[in-house]
CSV table of C-alpha atoms in Angstrom, one decimal:
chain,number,residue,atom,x,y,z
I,1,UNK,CA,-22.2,20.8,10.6
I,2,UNK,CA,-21.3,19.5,6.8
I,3,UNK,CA,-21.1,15.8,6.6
I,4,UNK,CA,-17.7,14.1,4.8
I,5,UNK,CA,-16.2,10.9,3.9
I,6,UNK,CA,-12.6,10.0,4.6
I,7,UNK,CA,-10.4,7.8,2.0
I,8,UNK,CA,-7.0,6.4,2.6
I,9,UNK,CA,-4.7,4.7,0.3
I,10,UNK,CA,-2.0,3.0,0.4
I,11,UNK,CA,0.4,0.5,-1.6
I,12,UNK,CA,1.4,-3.2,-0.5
I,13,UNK,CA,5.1,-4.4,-0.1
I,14,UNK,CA,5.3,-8.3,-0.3
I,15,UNK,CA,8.8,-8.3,0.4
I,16,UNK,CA,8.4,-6.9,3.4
I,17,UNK,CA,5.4,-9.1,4.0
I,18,UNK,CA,2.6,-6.1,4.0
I,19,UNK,CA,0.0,-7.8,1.4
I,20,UNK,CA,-3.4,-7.0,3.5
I,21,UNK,CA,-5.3,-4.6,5.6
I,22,UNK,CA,-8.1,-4.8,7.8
I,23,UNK,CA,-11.5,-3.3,6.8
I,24,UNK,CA,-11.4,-1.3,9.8
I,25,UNK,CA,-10.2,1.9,9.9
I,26,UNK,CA,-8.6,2.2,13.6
I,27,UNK,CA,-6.7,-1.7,13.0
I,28,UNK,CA,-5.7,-0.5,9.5
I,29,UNK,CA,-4.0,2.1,10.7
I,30,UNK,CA,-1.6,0.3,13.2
I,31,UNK,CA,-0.3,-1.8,10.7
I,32,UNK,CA,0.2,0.9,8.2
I,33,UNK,CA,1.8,4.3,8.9
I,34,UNK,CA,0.8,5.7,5.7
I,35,UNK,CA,-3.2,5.5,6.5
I,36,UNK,CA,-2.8,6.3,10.1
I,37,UNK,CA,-1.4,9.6,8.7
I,38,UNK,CA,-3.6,9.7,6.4
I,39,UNK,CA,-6.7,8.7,8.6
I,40,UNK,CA,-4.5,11.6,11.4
I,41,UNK,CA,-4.8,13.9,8.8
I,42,UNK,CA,-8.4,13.8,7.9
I,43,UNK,CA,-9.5,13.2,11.2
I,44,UNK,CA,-7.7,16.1,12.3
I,45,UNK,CA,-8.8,18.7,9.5
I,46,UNK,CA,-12.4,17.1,10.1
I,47,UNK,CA,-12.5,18.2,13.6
I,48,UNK,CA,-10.4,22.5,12.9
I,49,UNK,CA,-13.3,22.3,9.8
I,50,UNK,CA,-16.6,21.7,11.8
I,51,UNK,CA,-17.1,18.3,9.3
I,52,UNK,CA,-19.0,15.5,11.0
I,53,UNK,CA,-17.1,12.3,9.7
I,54,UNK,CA,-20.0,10.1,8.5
I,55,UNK,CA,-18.0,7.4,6.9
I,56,UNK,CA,-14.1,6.0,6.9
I,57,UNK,CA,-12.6,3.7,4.2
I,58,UNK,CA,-9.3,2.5,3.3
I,59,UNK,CA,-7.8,0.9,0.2
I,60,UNK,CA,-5.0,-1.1,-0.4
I,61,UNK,CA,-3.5,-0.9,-4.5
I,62,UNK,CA,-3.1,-4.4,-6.2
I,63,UNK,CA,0.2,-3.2,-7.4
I,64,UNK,CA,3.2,-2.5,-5.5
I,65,UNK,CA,4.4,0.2,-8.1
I,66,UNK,CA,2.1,2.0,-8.6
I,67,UNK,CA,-1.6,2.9,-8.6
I,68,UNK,CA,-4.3,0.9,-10.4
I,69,UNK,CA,-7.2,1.0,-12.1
I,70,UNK,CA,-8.8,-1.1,-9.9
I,71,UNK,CA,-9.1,1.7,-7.3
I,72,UNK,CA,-11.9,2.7,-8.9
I,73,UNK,CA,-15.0,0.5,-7.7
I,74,UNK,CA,-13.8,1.5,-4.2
I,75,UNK,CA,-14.4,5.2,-5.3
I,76,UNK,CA,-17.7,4.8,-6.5
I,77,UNK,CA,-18.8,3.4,-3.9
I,78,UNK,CA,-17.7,6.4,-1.7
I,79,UNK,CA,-19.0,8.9,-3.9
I,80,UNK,CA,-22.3,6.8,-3.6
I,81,UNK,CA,-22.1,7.6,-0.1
I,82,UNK,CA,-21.5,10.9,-0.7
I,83,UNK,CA,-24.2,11.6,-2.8
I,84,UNK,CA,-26.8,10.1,-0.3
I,85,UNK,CA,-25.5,11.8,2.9
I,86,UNK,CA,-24.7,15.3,1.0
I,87,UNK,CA,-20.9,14.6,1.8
I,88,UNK,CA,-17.6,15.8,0.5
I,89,UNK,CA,-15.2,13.9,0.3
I,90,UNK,CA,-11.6,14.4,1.5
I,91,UNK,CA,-8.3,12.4,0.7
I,92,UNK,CA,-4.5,13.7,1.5
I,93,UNK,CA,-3.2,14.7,-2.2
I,94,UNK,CA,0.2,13.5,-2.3
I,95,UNK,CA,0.6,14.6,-6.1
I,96,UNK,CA,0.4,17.6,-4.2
I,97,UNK,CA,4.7,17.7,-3.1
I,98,UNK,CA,6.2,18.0,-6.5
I,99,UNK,CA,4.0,15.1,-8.3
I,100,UNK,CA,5.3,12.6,-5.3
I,101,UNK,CA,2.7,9.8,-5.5
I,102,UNK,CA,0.4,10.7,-7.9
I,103,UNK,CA,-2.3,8.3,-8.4
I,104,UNK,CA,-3.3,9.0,-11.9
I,105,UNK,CA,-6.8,6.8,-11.9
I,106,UNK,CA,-7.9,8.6,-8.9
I,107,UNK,CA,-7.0,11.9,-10.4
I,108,UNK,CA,-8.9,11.1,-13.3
I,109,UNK,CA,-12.0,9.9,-11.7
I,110,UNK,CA,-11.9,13.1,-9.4
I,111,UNK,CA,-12.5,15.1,-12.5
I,112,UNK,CA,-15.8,13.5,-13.5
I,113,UNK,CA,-17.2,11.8,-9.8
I,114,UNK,CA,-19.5,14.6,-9.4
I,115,UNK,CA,-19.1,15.1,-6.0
I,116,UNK,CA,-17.6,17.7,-3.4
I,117,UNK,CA,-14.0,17.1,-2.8
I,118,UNK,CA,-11.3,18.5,-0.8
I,119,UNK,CA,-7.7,17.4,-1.4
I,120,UNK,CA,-5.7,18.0,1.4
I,121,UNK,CA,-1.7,19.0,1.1
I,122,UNK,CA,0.2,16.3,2.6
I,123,UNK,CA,1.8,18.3,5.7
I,124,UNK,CA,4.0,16.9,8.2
I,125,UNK,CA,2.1,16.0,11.3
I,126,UNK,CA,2.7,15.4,14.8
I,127,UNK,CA,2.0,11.0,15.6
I,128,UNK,CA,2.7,9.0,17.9
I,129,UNK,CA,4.5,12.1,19.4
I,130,UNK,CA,7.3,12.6,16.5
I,131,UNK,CA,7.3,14.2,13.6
I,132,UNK,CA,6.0,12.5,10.4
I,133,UNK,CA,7.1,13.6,7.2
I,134,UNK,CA,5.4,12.0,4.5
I,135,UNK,CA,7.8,13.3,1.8
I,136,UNK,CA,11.2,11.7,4.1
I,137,UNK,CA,8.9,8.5,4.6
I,138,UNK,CA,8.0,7.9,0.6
I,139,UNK,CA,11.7,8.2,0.2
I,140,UNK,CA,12.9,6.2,2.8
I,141,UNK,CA,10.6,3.4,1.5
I,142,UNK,CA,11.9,3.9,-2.0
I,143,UNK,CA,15.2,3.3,-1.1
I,144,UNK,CA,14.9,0.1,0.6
I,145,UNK,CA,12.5,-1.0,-2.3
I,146,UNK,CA,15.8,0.1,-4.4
I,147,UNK,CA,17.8,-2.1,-2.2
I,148,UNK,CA,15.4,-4.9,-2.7
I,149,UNK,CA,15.5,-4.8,-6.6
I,150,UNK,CA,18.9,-4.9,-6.6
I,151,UNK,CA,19.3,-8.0,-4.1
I,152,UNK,CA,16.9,-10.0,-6.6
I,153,UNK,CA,20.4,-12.1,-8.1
I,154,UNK,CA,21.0,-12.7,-4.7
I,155,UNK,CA,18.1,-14.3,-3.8
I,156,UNK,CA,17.7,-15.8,-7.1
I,157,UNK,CA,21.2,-18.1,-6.5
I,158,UNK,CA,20.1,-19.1,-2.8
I,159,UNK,CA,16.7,-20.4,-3.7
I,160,UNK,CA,18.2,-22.0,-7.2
I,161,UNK,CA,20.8,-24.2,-4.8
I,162,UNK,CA,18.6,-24.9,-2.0
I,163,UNK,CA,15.8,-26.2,-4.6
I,164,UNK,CA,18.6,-28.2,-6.5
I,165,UNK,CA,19.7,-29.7,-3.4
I,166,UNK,CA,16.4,-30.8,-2.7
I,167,UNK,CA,15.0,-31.7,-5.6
I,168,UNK,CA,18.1,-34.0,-6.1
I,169,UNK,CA,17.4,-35.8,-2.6
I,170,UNK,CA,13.5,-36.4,-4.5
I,171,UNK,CA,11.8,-34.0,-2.8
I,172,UNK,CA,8.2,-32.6,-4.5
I,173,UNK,CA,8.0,-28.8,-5.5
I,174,UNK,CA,5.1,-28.8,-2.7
I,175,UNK,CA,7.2,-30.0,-0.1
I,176,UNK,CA,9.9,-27.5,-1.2
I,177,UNK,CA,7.7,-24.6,-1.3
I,178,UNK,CA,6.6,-25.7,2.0
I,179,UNK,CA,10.5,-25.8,3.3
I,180,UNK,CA,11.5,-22.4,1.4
I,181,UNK,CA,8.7,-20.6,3.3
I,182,UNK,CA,9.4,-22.1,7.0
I,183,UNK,CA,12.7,-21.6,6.1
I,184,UNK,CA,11.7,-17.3,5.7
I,185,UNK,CA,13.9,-17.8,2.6
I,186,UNK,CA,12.6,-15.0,0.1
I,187,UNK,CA,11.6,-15.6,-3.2
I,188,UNK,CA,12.6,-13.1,-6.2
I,189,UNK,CA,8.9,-11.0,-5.3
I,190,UNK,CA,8.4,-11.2,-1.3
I,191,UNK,CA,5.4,-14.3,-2.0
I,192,UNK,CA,5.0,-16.6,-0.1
I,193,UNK,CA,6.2,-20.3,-2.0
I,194,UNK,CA,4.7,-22.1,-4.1
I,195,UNK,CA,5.1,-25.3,-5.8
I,196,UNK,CA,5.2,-23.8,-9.3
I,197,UNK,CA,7.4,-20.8,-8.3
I,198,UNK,CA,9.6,-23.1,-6.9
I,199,UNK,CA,9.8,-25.6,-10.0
I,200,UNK,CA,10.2,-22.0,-12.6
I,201,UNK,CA,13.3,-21.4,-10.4
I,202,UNK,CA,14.8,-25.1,-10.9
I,203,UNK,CA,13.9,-24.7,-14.9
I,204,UNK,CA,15.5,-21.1,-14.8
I,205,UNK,CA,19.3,-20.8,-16.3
């Protein structure tokens, strides 16, 4: 039986108040559906392959755009793993479904890590006893993050007249931070309040 190392990635959405994920695998992937598909996937092709799945680890990106730089440490430190337990390592591809999600600091450390690795094609799958389609569920999310961009005036105005309002009755920027976030009223990116985001939205025209 070969040894391998599973990866899983995925992107935050402050707005929609996904900024963190557990370290561990199994309570990572009920928060997100995009590792437990991924960690579905791997598991899954582990099991029809005859791999022994030595090691699991998932990633959240710094940027909820697009992939970073960053990523990188995390990948070391896999291939690391690899290296010492003669593993390969195996990640779903997305860049795979006409270039959806490529994750270009991945791709380019793949070409130099020195390692076994086996991208995987991002097929639908059976979870949770329904169909996932990663290709519907990338769009879907870029269409409410779409939505999101374009409510940004929106939410600009609201914030602007509840912190006028407030700051005309004397109240501090930490006390309206505090208000605007037990309040659930958004700012511009999905953070949570602060007292200087609060004051750059009093300044603002």
């Amino acid at each position: 039986m070969r040894n391998a190392v599973g990866f899983y990635w995925t992107l935050p959405v402050p707005w929609a108040g996904f900024k963190s994920l557990p370290d561990d695998i199994d309570a990572a992937a009920k928060v997100s559906r995009t590792i437990r598909y991924q960690c579905e996937t791997i598991r899954r092709h582990a099991r029809r392959e005859n791999y022994c799945l030595i090691h699991e680890e998932v990633y959240l990106e710094i940027n909820p755009d697009r992939g970073g730089d960053e990523i990188r440490a995390s990948l070391t430190r896999i291939a690391n793993v690899c290296r010492k337990q003669n593993a390969c390592l195996l990640y779903v591809d997305f860049s795979l479904v006409q270039g959806w999600r490529s994750h270009s600091a991945m791709s380019d450390w793949a070409k130099n890590a020195n390692i076994a690795l086996e991208p995987l094609f991002p097929d639908q799958i059976l979870m949770e006893g329904q169909t996932f389609d990663p290709t519907s569920h990338f769009s879907q999310w870029r269409e409410r993050q779409s939505n999101w961009i374009q409510k940004k005036p929106e939410r600009h105005r609201i914030a602007k007249r509840r912190i006028a309002d407030m700051v005309a009755q004397g109240t501090s920027f930490k006390e309206i931070a505090q208000h605007l976030n037990a309040a659930n009223i958004q700012s511009l990116t999905g953070k949570p309040w602060s007292a200087e985001m609060a004051r750059k939205i009093q300044r603002a025209p």
